[in-house]
Amino acid sequence: MSREAILEVRHLSKAFGNNQVLRDIDFTVHAGDVTSIIGASGSGKSTLLRCISGLLPLKSGNIEICGKDTGKLSAKERARLVAVVPQSYEMEYAFTVEDVVSMGRYPYHSFGKRETQEDIQAVHQAMEDTNTLEFCGRLYSELSGGEKQRVILARALAQQPEIILLDEPTSALDLRHQTEVMELITRLNREQNMTVLAVLHDVNMASRYCSRMLLLGEGKVSA
């Protein structure tokens, strides 16, 4: 029985000047997959994720999410399909946890539009799913590293995307918090069929938590 293709990357290449970082990348992520991108430093892992998220333009190739060519989508349209959880996220201003998670509703807002009941419910559910509801009124800047990462994951969930991209989400955390975050991600995948594509630097962690692994070497898919 075939499964729905959420993400299709076809013949993707990316260069910075004369430096060819990615070469003819080709792969598919299906609904409910937890796929990791692994490889040595400089192999192009994070660059690939940024191309998929739309942060970087392609040199050549095509990316489709749910059958839609991402190159033809607006930033808001793309953000309804894909959400990104970076390595770390710091804020200069005094936002509460609820404020930060509410930022995930940006793709559904238009100028002057007030927060809807659907927005409120999506934010509440995202905090409940990530066990961050208990400190929703605390300042984001006062949280521990593990707590901050859970909040950023909650913000991504509030976007209600089709796929979540994780860019080394545990690299700045100690072992206990690394395990906590990855256990949370796999639980959400199991309970909500959440589709995940994650750049991970730890092969052991990737093999433990991911159903598929994509190995990059010198900008190409090696295995």
PDB file of N, CA and C in Angstrom, residues 41-84:
ATOM      1  N   SER A  41      30.619  17.049   9.142  1.00  0.00           N
ATOM      2  CA  SER A  41      30.523  18.510   9.077  1.00  0.00           C
ATOM      3  C   SER A  41      30.924  18.979   7.677  1.00  0.00           C
ATOM      4  N   GLY A  42      30.137  19.900   7.143  1.00  0.00           N
ATOM      5  CA  GLY A  42      30.436  20.419   5.811  1.00  0.00           C
ATOM      6  C   GLY A  42      29.858  19.599   4.677  1.00  0.00           C
ATOM      7  N   SER A  43      29.072  18.579   4.996  1.00  0.00           N
ATOM      8  CA  SER A  43      28.504  17.729   3.947  1.00  0.00           C
ATOM      9  C   SER A  43      27.262  18.342   3.302  1.00  0.00           C
ATOM     10  N   GLY A  44      26.745  19.427   3.886  1.00  0.00           N
ATOM     11  CA  GLY A  44      25.600  20.125   3.294  1.00  0.00           C
ATOM     12  C   GLY A  44      24.270  19.875   3.969  1.00  0.00           C
ATOM     13  N   LYS A  45      24.285  19.285   5.170  1.00  0.00           N
ATOM     14  CA  LYS A  45      23.036  18.915   5.853  1.00  0.00           C
ATOM     15  C   LYS A  45      22.141  20.127   6.126  1.00  0.00           C
ATOM     16  N   SER A  46      22.684  21.117   6.817  1.00  0.00           N
ATOM     17  CA  SER A  46      21.878  22.286   7.185  1.00  0.00           C
ATOM     18  C   SER A  46      21.508  23.107   5.952  1.00  0.00           C
ATOM     19  N   THR A  47      22.394  23.153   4.962  1.00  0.00           N
ATOM     20  CA  THR A  47      22.079  23.862   3.716  1.00  0.00           C
ATOM     21  C   THR A  47      20.879  23.227   3.038  1.00  0.00           C
ATOM     22  N   LEU A  48      20.834  21.900   3.016  1.00  0.00           N
ATOM     23  CA  LEU A  48      19.698  21.191   2.431  1.00  0.00           C
ATOM     24  C   LEU A  48      18.408  21.539   3.156  1.00  0.00           C
ATOM     25  N   LEU A  49      18.447  21.564   4.478  1.00  0.00           N
ATOM     26  CA  LEU A  49      17.251  21.891   5.251  1.00  0.00           C
ATOM     27  C   LEU A  49      16.788  23.323   4.968  1.00  0.00           C
ATOM     28  N   ARG A  50      17.734  24.239   4.838  1.00  0.00           N
ATOM     29  CA  ARG A  50      17.376  25.641   4.560  1.00  0.00           C
ATOM     30  C   ARG A  50      16.808  25.808   3.160  1.00  0.00           C
ATOM     31  N   CYS A  51      17.263  25.003   2.228  1.00  0.00           N
ATOM     32  CA  CYS A  51      16.676  25.028   0.878  1.00  0.00           C
ATOM     33  C   CYS A  51      15.225  24.543   0.929  1.00  0.00           C
ATOM     34  N   ILE A  52      14.989  23.483   1.681  1.00  0.00           N
ATOM     35  CA  ILE A  52      13.639  22.928   1.785  1.00  0.00           C
ATOM     36  C   ILE A  52      12.692  23.915   2.467  1.00  0.00           C
ATOM     37  N   SER A  53      13.194  24.617   3.479  1.00  0.00           N
ATOM     38  CA  SER A  53      12.346  25.569   4.212  1.00  0.00           C
ATOM     39  C   SER A  53      12.091  26.845   3.428  1.00  0.00           C
ATOM     40  N   GLY A  54      12.883  27.098   2.372  1.00  0.00           N
ATOM     41  CA  GLY A  54      12.716  28.305   1.579  1.00  0.00           C
ATOM     42  C   GLY A  54      13.634  29.437   1.980  1.00  0.00           C
ATOM     43  N   LEU A  55      14.510  29.210   2.963  1.00  0.00           N
ATOM     44  CA  LEU A  55      15.436  30.254   3.406  1.00  0.00           C
ATOM     45  C   LEU A  55      16.539  30.509   2.372  1.00  0.00           C
ATOM     46  N   LEU A  56      16.841  29.491   1.558  1.00  0.00           N
ATOM     47  CA  LEU A  56      17.871  29.627   0.533  1.00  0.00           C
ATOM     48  C   LEU A  56      17.282  29.292  -0.834  1.00  0.00           C
ATOM     49  N   PRO A  57      17.606  30.082  -1.865  1.00  0.00           N
ATOM     50  CA  PRO A  57      17.148  29.753  -3.218  1.00  0.00           C
ATOM     51  C   PRO A  57      17.964  28.596  -3.790  1.00  0.00           C
ATOM     52  N   LEU A  58      17.378  27.865  -4.723  1.00  0.00           N
ATOM     53  CA  LEU A  58      18.059  26.734  -5.338  1.00  0.00           C
ATOM     54  C   LEU A  58      18.875  27.185  -6.546  1.00  0.00           C
ATOM     55  N   LYS A  59      19.972  26.471  -6.817  1.00  0.00           N
ATOM     56  CA  LYS A  59      20.689  26.671  -8.066  1.00  0.00           C
ATOM     57  C   LYS A  59      19.939  25.974  -9.191  1.00  0.00           C
ATOM     58  N   SER A  60      19.485  24.764  -8.882  1.00  0.00           N
ATOM     59  CA  SER A  60      18.664  24.007  -9.822  1.00  0.00           C
ATOM     60  C   SER A  60      17.896  22.951  -9.050  1.00  0.00           C
ATOM     61  N   GLY A  61      16.893  22.361  -9.703  1.00  0.00           N
ATOM     62  CA  GLY A  61      16.092  21.327  -9.060  1.00  0.00           C
ATOM     63  C   GLY A  61      14.728  21.827  -8.646  1.00  0.00           C
ATOM     64  N   ASN A  62      14.008  20.975  -7.931  1.00  0.00           N
ATOM     65  CA  ASN A  62      12.623  21.260  -7.587  1.00  0.00           C
ATOM     66  C   ASN A  62      12.284  20.636  -6.241  1.00  0.00           C
ATOM     67  N   ILE A  63      11.478  21.362  -5.440  1.00  0.00           N
ATOM     68  CA  ILE A  63      11.000  20.857  -4.156  1.00  0.00           C
ATOM     69  C   ILE A  63       9.484  20.976  -4.135  1.00  0.00           C
ATOM     70  N   GLU A  64       8.820  19.871  -3.822  1.00  0.00           N
ATOM     71  CA  GLU A  64       7.368  19.882  -3.684  1.00  0.00           C
ATOM     72  C   GLU A  64       6.982  19.403  -2.292  1.00  0.00           C
ATOM     73  N   ILE A  65       6.048  20.124  -1.668  1.00  0.00           N
ATOM     74  CA  ILE A  65       5.468  19.702  -0.392  1.00  0.00           C
ATOM     75  C   ILE A  65       3.975  19.539  -0.613  1.00  0.00           C
ATOM     76  N   CYS A  66       3.483  18.333  -0.371  1.00  0.00           N
ATOM     77  CA  CYS A  66       2.089  17.991  -0.628  1.00  0.00           C
ATOM     78  C   CYS A  66       1.691  18.311  -2.072  1.00  0.00           C
ATOM     79  N   GLY A  67       2.616  18.042  -2.986  1.00  0.00           N
ATOM     80  CA  GLY A  67       2.351  18.239  -4.403  1.00  0.00           C
ATOM     81  C   GLY A  67       2.453  19.669  -4.882  1.00  0.00           C
ATOM     82  N   LYS A  68       2.837  20.594  -4.000  1.00  0.00           N
ATOM     83  CA  LYS A  68       2.936  22.013  -4.371  1.00  0.00           C
ATOM     84  C   LYS A  68       4.395  22.423  -4.532  1.00  0.00           C
ATOM     85  N   ASP A  69       4.717  23.054  -5.640  1.00  0.00           N
ATOM     86  CA  ASP A  69       6.066  23.548  -5.909  1.00  0.00           C
ATOM     87  C   ASP A  69       6.353  24.712  -4.963  1.00  0.00           C
ATOM     88  N   THR A  70       7.297  24.524  -4.036  1.00  0.00           N
ATOM     89  CA  THR A  70       7.541  25.556  -3.014  1.00  0.00           C
ATOM     90  C   THR A  70       8.096  26.841  -3.606  1.00  0.00           C
ATOM     91  N   GLY A  71       8.719  26.747  -4.788  1.00  0.00           N
ATOM     92  CA  GLY A  71       9.252  27.944  -5.433  1.00  0.00           C
ATOM     93  C   GLY A  71       8.174  28.892  -5.917  1.00  0.00           C
ATOM     94  N   LYS A  72       6.935  28.406  -5.987  1.00  0.00           N
ATOM     95  CA  LYS A  72       5.821  29.226  -6.473  1.00  0.00           C
ATOM     96  C   LYS A  72       4.914  29.687  -5.334  1.00  0.00           C
ATOM     97  N   LEU A  73       5.307  29.371  -4.102  1.00  0.00           N
ATOM     98  CA  LEU A  73       4.482  29.725  -2.953  1.00  0.00           C
ATOM     99  C   LEU A  73       4.981  31.000  -2.285  1.00  0.00           C
ATOM    100  N   SER A  74       4.074  31.744  -1.668  1.00  0.00           N
ATOM    101  CA  SER A  74       4.465  32.880  -0.839  1.00  0.00           C
ATOM    102  C   SER A  74       5.021  32.353   0.474  1.00  0.00           C
ATOM    103  N   ALA A  75       5.653  33.236   1.242  1.00  0.00           N
ATOM    104  CA  ALA A  75       6.230  32.826   2.521  1.00  0.00           C
ATOM    105  C   ALA A  75       5.147  32.275   3.452  1.00  0.00           C
ATOM    106  N   LYS A  76       3.976  32.902   3.471  1.00  0.00           N
ATOM    107  CA  LYS A  76       2.893  32.441   4.341  1.00  0.00           C
ATOM    108  C   LYS A  76       2.333  31.106   3.870  1.00  0.00           C
ATOM    109  N   GLU A  77       2.205  30.938   2.563  1.00  0.00           N
ATOM    110  CA  GLU A  77       1.712  29.664   2.039  1.00  0.00           C
ATOM    111  C   GLU A  77       2.676  28.533   2.375  1.00  0.00           C
ATOM    112  N   ARG A  78       3.963  28.815   2.266  1.00  0.00           N
ATOM    113  CA  ARG A  78       4.976  27.803   2.583  1.00  0.00           C
ATOM    114  C   ARG A  78       4.951  27.466   4.071  1.00  0.00           C
ATOM    115  N   ALA A  79       4.744  28.497   4.911  1.00  0.00           N
ATOM    116  CA  ALA A  79       4.742  28.291   6.367  1.00  0.00           C
ATOM    117  C   ALA A  79       3.537  27.496   6.846  1.00  0.00           C
ATOM    118  N   ARG A  80       2.502  27.387   6.022  1.00  0.00           N
ATOM    119  CA  ARG A  80       1.364  26.533   6.378  1.00  0.00           C
ATOM    120  C   ARG A  80       1.663  25.068   6.086  1.00  0.00           C
ATOM    121  N   LEU A  81       2.711  24.825   5.322  1.00  0.00           N
ATOM    122  CA  LEU A  81       3.082  23.461   4.957  1.00  0.00           C
ATOM    123  C   LEU A  81       4.273  22.946   5.744  1.00  0.00           C
ATOM    124  N   VAL A  82       5.223  23.834   6.059  1.00  0.00           N
ATOM    125  CA  VAL A  82       6.464  23.397   6.698  1.00  0.00           C
ATOM    126  C   VAL A  82       6.848  24.349   7.831  1.00  0.00           C
ATOM    127  N   ALA A  83       7.244  23.784   8.963  1.00  0.00           N
ATOM    128  CA  ALA A  83       7.720  24.562  10.113  1.00  0.00           C
ATOM    129  C   ALA A  83       9.135  24.125  10.450  1.00  0.00           C
ATOM    130  N   VAL A  84       9.921  25.052  10.991  1.00  0.00           N
ATOM    131  CA  VAL A  84      11.336  24.796  11.261  1.00  0.00           C
ATOM    132  C   VAL A  84      11.638  24.960  12.746  1.00  0.00           C
TER     133      VAL A  84
END
